[in-house]
Coordinates of C-alpha atoms in Angstrom, one line a residue:
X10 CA 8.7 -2.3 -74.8
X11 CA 12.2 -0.4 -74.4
X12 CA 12.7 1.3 -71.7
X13 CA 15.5 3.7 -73.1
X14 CA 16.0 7.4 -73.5
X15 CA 13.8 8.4 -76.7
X16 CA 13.9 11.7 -78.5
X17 CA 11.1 13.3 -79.8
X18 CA 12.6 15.7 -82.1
X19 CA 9.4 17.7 -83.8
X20 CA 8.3 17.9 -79.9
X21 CA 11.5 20.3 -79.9
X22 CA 11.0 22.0 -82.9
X23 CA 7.3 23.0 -81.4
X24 CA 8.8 24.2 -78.5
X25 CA 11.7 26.3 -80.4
X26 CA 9.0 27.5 -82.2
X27 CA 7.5 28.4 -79.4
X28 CA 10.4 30.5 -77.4
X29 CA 11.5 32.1 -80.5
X30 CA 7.7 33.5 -81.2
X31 CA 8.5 34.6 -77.6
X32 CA 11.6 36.5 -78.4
X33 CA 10.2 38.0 -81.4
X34 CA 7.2 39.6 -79.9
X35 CA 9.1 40.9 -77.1
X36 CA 11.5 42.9 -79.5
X37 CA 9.0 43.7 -82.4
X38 CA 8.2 47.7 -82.9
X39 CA 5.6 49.1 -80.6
X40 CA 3.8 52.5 -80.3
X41 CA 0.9 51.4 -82.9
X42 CA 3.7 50.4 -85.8
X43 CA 2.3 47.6 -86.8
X44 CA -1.2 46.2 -87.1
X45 CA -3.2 44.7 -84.0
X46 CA -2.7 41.4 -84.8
X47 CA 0.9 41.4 -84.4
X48 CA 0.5 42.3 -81.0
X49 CA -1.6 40.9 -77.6
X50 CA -5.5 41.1 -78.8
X51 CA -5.6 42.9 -75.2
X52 CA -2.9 45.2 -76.0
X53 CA -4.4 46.5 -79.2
X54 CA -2.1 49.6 -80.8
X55 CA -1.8 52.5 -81.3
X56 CA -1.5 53.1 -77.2
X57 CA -1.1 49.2 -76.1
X58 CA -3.4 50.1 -72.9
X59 CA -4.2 46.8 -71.5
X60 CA -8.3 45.9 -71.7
X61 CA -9.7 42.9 -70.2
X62 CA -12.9 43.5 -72.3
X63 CA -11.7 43.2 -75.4
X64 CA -11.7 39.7 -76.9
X65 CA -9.8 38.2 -80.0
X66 CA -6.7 35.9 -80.2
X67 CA -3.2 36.4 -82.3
X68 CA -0.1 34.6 -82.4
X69 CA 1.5 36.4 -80.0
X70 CA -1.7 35.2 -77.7
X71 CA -0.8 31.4 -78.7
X72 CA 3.0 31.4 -78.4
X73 CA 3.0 30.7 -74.5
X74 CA 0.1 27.6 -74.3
X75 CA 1.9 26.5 -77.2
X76 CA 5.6 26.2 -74.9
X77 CA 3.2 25.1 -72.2
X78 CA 1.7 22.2 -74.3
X79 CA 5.4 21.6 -75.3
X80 CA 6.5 20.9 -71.7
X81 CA 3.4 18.9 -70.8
X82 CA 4.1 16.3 -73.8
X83 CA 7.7 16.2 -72.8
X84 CA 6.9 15.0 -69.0
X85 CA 6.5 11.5 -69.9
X86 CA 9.7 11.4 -72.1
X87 CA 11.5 13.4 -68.9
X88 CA 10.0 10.6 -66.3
X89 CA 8.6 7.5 -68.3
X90 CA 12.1 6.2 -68.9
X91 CA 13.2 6.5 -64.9
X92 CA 10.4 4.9 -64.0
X93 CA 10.5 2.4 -66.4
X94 CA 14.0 1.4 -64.6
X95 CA 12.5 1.5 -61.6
X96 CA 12.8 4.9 -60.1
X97 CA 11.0 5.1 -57.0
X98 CA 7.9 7.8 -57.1
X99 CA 9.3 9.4 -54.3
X100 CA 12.4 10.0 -55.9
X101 CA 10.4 11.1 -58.9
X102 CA 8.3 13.7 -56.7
X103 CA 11.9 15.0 -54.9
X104 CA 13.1 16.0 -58.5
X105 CA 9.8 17.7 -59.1
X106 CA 10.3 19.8 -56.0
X107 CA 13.4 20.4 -56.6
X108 CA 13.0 21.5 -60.4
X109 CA 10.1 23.2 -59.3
X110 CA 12.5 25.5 -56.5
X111 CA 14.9 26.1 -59.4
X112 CA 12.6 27.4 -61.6
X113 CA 10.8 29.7 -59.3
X114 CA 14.7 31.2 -58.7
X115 CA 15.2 31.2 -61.9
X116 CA 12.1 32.9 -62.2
X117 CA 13.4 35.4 -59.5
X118 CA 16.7 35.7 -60.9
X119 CA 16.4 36.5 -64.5
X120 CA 14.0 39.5 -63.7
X121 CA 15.9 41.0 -61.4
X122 CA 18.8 40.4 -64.3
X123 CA 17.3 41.6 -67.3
X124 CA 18.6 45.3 -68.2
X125 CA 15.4 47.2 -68.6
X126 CA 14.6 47.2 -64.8
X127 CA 18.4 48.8 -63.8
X128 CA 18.3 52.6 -63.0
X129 CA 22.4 53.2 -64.5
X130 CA 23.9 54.5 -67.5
X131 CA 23.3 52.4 -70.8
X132 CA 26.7 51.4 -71.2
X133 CA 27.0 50.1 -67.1
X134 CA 23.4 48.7 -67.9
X135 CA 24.5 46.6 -71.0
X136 CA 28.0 45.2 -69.4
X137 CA 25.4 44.6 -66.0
X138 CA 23.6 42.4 -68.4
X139 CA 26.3 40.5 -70.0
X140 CA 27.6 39.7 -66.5
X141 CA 24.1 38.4 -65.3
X142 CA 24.1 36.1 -68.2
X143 CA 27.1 34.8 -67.1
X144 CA 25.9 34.4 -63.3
X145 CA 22.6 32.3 -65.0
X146 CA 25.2 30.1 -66.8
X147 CA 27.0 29.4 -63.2
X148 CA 24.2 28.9 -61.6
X149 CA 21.8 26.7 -64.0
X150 CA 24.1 25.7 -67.2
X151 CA 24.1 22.0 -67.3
X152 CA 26.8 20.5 -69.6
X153 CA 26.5 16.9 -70.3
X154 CA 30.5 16.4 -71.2
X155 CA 33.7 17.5 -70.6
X156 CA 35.3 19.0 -67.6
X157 CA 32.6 20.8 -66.3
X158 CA 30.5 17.5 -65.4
X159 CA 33.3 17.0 -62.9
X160 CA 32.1 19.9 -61.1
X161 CA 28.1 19.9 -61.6
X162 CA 27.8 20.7 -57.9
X163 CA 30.2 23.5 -57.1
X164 CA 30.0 25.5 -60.2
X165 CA 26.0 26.2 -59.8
X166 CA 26.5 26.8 -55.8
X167 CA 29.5 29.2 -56.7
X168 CA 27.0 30.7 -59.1
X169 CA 24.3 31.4 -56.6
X170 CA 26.5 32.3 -53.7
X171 CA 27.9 35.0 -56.3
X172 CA 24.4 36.0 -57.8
X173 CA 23.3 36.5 -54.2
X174 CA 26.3 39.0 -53.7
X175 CA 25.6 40.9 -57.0
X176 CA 22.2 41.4 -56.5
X177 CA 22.7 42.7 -53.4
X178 CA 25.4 45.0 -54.6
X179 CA 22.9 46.0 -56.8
X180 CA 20.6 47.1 -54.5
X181 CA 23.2 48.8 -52.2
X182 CA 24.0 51.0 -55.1
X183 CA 20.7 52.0 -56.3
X184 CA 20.9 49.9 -59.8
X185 CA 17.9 47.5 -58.6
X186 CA 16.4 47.1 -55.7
X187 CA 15.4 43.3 -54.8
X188 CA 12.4 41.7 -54.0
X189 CA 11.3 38.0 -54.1
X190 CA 7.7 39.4 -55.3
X191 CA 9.9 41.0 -58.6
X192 CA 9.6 37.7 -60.8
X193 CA 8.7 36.4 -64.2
X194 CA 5.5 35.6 -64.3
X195 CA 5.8 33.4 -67.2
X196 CA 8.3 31.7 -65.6
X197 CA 6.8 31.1 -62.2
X198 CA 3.9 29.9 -64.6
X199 CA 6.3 27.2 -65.5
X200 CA 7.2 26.0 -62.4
X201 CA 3.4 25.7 -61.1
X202 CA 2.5 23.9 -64.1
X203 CA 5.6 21.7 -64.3
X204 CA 4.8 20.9 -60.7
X205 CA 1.1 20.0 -60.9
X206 CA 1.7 18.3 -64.5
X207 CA 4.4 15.7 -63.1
X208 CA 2.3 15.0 -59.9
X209 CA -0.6 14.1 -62.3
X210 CA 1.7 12.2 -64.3
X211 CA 2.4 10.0 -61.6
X212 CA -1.1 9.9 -60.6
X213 CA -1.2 8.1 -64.4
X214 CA 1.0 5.6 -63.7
X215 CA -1.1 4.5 -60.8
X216 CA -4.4 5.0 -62.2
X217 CA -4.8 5.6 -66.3
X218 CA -8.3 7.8 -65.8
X219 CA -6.6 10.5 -63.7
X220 CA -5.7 13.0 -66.5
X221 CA -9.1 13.4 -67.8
X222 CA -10.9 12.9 -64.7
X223 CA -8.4 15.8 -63.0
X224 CA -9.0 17.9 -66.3
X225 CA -12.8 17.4 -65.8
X226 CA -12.5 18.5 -62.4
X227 CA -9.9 21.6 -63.0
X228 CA -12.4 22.4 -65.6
X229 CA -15.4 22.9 -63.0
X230 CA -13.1 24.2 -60.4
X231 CA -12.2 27.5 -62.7
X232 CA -15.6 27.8 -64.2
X233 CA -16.9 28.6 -60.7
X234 CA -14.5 30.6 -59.8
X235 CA -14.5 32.6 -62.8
X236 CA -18.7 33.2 -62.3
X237 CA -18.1 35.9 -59.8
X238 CA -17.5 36.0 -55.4
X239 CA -18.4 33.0 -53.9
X240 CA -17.0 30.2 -51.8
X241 CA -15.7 28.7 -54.9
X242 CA -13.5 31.3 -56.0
X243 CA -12.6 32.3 -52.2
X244 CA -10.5 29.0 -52.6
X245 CA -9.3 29.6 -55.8
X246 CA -7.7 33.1 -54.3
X247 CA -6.2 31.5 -51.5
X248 CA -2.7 30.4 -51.3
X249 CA -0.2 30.5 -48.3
X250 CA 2.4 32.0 -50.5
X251 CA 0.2 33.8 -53.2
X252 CA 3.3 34.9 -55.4
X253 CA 5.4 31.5 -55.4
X254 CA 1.8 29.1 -55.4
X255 CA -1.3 29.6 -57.2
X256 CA -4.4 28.2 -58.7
X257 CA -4.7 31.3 -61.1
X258 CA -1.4 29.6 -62.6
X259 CA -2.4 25.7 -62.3
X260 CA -5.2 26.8 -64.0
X261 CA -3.0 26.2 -66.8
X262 CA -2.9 22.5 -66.4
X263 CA -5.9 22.7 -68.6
X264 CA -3.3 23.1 -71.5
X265 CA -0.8 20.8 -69.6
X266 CA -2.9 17.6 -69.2
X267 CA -3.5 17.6 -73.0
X268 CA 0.1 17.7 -73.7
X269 CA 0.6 15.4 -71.0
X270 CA -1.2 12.9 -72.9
X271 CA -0.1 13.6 -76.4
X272 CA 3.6 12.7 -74.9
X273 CA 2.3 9.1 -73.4
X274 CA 0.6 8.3 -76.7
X275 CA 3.8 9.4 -78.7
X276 CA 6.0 8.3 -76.3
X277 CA 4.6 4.4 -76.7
X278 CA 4.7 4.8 -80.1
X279 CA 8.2 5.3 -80.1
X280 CA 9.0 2.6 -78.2
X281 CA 6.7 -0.2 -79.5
X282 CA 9.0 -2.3 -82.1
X283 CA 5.8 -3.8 -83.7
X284 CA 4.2 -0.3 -85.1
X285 CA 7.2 -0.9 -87.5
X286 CA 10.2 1.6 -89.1
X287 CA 10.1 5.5 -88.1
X288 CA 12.3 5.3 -91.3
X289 CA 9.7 3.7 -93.8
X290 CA 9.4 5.2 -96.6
X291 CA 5.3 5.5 -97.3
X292 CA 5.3 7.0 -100.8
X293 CA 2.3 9.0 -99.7
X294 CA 3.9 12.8 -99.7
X295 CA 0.8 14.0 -101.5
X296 CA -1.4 13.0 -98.8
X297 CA 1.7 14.3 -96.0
X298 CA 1.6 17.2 -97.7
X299 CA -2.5 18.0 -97.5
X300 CA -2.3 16.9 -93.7
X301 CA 0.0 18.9 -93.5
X302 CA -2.1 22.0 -95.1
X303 CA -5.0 21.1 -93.5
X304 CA -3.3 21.7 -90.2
X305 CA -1.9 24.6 -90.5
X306 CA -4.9 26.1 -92.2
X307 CA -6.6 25.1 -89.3
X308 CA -4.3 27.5 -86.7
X309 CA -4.7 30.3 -89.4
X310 CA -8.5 30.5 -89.9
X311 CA -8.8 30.5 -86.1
X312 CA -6.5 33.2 -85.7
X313 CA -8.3 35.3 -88.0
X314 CA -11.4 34.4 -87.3
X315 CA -11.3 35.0 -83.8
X316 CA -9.2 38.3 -83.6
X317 CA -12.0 39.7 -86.7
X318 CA -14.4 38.2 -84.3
X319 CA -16.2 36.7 -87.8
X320 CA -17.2 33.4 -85.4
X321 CA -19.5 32.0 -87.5
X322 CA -17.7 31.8 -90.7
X323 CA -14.5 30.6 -88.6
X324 CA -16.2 28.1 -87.0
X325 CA -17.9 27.1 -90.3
X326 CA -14.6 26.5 -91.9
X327 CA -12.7 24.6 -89.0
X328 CA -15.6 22.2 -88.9
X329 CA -14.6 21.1 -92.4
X330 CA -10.8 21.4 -91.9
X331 CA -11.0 19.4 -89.2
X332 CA -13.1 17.2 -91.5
X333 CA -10.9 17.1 -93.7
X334 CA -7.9 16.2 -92.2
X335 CA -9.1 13.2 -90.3
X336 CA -10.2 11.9 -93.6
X337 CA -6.3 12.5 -95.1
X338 CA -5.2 10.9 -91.7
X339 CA -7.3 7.7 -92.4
X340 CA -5.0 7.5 -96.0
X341 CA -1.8 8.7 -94.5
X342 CA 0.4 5.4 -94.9
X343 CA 2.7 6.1 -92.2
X344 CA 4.1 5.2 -89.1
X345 CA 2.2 7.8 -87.0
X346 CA -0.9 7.1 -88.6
X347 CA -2.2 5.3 -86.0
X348 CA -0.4 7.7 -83.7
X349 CA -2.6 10.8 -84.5
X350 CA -5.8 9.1 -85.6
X351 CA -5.8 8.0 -81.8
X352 CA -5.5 11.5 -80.7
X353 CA -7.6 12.9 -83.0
X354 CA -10.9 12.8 -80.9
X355 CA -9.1 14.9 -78.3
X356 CA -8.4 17.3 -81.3
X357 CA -11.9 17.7 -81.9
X358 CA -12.8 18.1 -78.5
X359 CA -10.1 20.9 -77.5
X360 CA -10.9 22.9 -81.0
X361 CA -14.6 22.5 -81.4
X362 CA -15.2 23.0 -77.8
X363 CA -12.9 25.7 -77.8
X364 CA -15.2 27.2 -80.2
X365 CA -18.7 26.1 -78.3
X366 CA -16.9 28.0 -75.4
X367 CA -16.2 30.6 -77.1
X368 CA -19.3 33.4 -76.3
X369 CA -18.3 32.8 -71.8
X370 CA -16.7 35.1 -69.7
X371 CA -17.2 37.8 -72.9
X372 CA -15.7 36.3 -75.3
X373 CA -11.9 34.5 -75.5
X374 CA -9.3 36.0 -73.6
X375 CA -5.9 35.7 -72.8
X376 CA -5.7 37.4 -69.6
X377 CA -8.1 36.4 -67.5
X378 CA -7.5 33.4 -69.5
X379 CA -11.3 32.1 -71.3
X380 CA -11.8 28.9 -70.6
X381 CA -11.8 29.0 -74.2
X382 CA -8.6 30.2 -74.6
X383 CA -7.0 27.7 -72.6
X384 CA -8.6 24.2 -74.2
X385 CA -8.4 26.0 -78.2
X386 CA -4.6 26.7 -77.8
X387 CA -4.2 23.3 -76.6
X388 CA -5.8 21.7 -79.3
X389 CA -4.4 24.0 -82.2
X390 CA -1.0 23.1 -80.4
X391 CA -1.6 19.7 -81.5
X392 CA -2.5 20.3 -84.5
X393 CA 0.9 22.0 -84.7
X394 CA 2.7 19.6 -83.5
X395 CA 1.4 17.1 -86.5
X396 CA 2.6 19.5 -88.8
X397 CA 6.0 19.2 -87.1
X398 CA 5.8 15.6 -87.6
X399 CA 5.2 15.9 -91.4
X400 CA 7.8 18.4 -91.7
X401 CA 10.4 16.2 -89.7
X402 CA 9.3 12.5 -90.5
X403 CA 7.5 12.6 -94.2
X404 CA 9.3 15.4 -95.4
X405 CA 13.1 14.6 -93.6
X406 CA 13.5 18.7 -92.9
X407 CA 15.5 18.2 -89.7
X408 CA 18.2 19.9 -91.1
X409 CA 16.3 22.9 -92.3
X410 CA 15.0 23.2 -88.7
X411 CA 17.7 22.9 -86.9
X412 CA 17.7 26.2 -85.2
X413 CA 14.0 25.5 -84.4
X414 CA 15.1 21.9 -82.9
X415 CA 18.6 23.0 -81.1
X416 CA 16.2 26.2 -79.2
X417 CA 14.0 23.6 -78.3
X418 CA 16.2 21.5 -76.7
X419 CA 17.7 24.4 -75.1
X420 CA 14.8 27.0 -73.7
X421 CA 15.9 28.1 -70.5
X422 CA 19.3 29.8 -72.9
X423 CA 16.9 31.0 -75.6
X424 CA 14.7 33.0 -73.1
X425 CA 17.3 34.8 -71.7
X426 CA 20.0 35.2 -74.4
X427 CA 18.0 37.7 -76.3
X428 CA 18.1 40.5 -73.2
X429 CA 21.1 39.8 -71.8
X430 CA 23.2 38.1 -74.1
X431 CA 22.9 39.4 -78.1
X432 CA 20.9 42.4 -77.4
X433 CA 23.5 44.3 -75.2
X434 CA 25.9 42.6 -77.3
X435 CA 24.7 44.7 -80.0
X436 CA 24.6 48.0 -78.2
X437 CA 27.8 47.8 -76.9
X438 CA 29.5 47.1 -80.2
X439 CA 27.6 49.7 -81.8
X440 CA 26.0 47.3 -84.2
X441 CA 22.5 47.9 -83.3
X442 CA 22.7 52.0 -84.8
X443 CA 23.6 49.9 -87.7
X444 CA 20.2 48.2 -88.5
X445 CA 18.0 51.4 -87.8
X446 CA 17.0 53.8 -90.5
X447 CA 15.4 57.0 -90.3
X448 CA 13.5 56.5 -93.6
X449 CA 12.1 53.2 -92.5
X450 CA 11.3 53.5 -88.3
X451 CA 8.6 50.6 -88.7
X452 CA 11.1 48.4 -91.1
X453 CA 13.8 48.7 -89.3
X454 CA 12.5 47.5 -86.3
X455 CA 11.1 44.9 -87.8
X456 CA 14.7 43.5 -89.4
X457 CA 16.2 44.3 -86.0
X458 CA 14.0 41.9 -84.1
X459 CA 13.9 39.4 -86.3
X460 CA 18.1 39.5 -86.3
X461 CA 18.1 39.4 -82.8
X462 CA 15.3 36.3 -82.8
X463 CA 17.7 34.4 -85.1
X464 CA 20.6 35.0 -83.5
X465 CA 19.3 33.9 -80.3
X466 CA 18.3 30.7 -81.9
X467 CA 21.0 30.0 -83.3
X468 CA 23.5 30.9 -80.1
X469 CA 20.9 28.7 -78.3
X470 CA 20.9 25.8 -81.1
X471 CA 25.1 25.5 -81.2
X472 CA 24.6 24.9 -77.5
X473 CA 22.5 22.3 -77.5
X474 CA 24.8 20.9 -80.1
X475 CA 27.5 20.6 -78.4
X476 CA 25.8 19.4 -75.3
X477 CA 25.3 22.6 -73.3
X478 CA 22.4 23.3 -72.0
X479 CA 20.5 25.8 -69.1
X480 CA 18.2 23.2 -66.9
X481 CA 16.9 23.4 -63.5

């Protein structure tokens, strides 16, 4: 088996997906504009008043487990190939530690950066921005050529060192004041999960059953913690540094562990020369094509289902979907055939015990995440990713996604270059009177976010093309 660098390209494409959903439902029109579905099923319009009551799910609900699923298949392609040449585990756990530092000030850093939290002017607020994204490029771009390589040390210490003076200047003047509790919680999210997921990949190296026997055990842990005030969830609560170390964000290793082993299965795949040619041609686009269907019809009828809360009918249909599609994935004559038909049991378990789950804690929830919420997303996140596959490998439409591929590969850019790259960018220049109209409030918002959503992937796409990249 090689032990070189592979590339799992419709991995990225599922993760640009991902951070470009994010984008887009953090610009789209509020104030009850558009129906509930487009929004939170928690944050239902016309007031958006958060209520932990209310179940459902949406896209917007599925966009984050979906990024987290992403960077739990990718740990294996991040650390298999180091270890594979011998890397030391310790090593291995020093990077985590330190990626999982950098996040956290990334975390920090990008929320004290954004423009909506300054108290100054718009125009100070919008060039404030634009120089932030520029302090985030000292401090975690990561070019993999030319002359900045030379320099991958000082440049992201000047960039911190400067940062620190900003934000501070910041504060003296009243713009923003700082605080290491002020942070993005998705991003601090991240760094738990990215943490806890490449310990438990190691643990896999040693010991193959540690994945599903930690998943069991995760899965226990949160259930009694979620049943009320007890001993169990007394634990659960405590941390020595509740807003940098949680369980009530590892909790998300439930979608993690999944991904985790979705990227050891593809990743041995990849690298096995007898499974034969990525490149063969199978002929067998009419069954590619209902996989491909099948799949996504799967994601949609859950969506539906679950935010019309018409459960029995959903789950009704998913059984045969899912039915379905493991019958076309028995006559798919291709190389990943073998690839998906050995994850398929872990499909059924995620989405049909996703389902079975379903009527706990009130219903599925995003936030306090269901335990049916967490396993369902990481199952229909599979299911996504298959339909990536088709689209990249059967259908050769890695051109047509190359913004969705070059985001993927760059997500720490794509996250932030919507608030404080393109959209002051556009308020500065005047451009963004240009795409509203008086007539058309609801429209025009619409267009507007979805401009800004492309034009972050594409700013974040050309980077990754020509090797520039945001990494911690």
């Amino acid at each position: 088996m090689s032990t070189g660098k592979v590339r799992f390209e419709a991995l990225d494409a599922l993760r640009g997906l991902a951070i470009l959903m994010m984008v887009l439902s953090g610009t789209i029109p509020f104030e009850g504009a558009l129906p509930g579905w487009m929004y939170h099923a928690q944050l239902p319009p016309p007031q958006h008043v958060f209520n932990p009551d209310w179940p459902g799910l949406t896209w917007v609900d599925l966009v984050f487990p979906m990024f987290l699923f992403s960077m739990g298949a990718a740990i294996p392609f991040s650390f298999g190939g180091r270890m594979d040449r011998g890397t030391t585990h310790a090593k291995i756990a020093g990077h985590l530690i330190w990626r999982f530092l950098g996040l956290a000030v990334f975390a920090v850093v990008s929320q004290h950066l954004r423009p909506w939290g300054m108290d100054a002017p718009d125009f100070v607020k919008w060039l404030l921005a634009l120089l932030g994204m520029a302090l985030m490029l000292l401090v975690f771009a990561s070019p993999a050529k030319g002359w900045a390589v030379k320099y991958s040390f000082l440049i992201p210490l000047t960039g911190l060192v400067l940062t620190i003076v900003f934000l501070g200047l910041m504060g003296i003047e009243g713009v923003r004041d700082f605080s290491l509790k002020s942070f993005d919680i998705i991003i601090m999210v991240l760094a738990n999960t990215a943490l806890g997921g490449g310990i438990l990949y190691l643990m896999f190296r040693k010991w193959h059953q540690a994945l599903w026997v930690s998943f069991a055990l995760l899965t226990a842990f949160f259930l009694s913690a979620r049943d009320g005030n007890n001993w169990m969830s007394n634990i659960y609560d405590w941390s020595p540094v509740p807003w940098l170390v949680s369980w009530n964000y590892l909790k998300y290793l439930l979608v993690l562990i999944p991904g985790i082993y979705t990227g050891i299965v593809c990743r041995n795949a990849l690298q096995n020369p007898d499974i034969g040619s990525r490149q063969e041609k199978t002929g067998n686009a009419r069954i590619a094509f209902g996989i491909l269907l099948a799949g996504i019809a799967l994601v949609v009828v859950s969506l539906l289902g679950l935010y019309a809360r018409k459960m029995e009918l959903s789950f009704a249909i998913t059984i045969v979907l899912t039915v379905g599609l493991f019958l076309l994935l028995k006559e798919w004559r291709s190389f990943w055939r073998p690839v998906f038909v050995k994850l398929f049991p872990v499909i059924v378990v995620l989405i049909i015990g996703g389902y079975l789950l379903e009527p706990l804690h009130g219903g599925i929830k995003k936030d306090p995440a269901t335990l049916s919420y967490l396993i369902l997303t990481a199952g229909l996140s599979m299911v996504l990713l298959l339909a990536f596959v088709v689209l990249n490998e059967e259908f050769g439409l890695k051109g047509l996604m190359f913004i969705l591929i070059g985001s993927g590969k760059n997500p720490m850019m794509a996250y932030v270059a919507g608030s404080n790259l393109v959209i002051p960018v556009l308020a500065l220049t005047g451009m963004e009177s240009l795409l509203y109209f008086d007539e058309m409030p609801v429209v025009s918002g619409m267009v507007k976010a979805i401009i800004i959503t492309l034009m972050v992937g594409i700013i974040s796409a050309l980077a990754a093309q020509k090797k520039f990249f945001m990494r911690v």
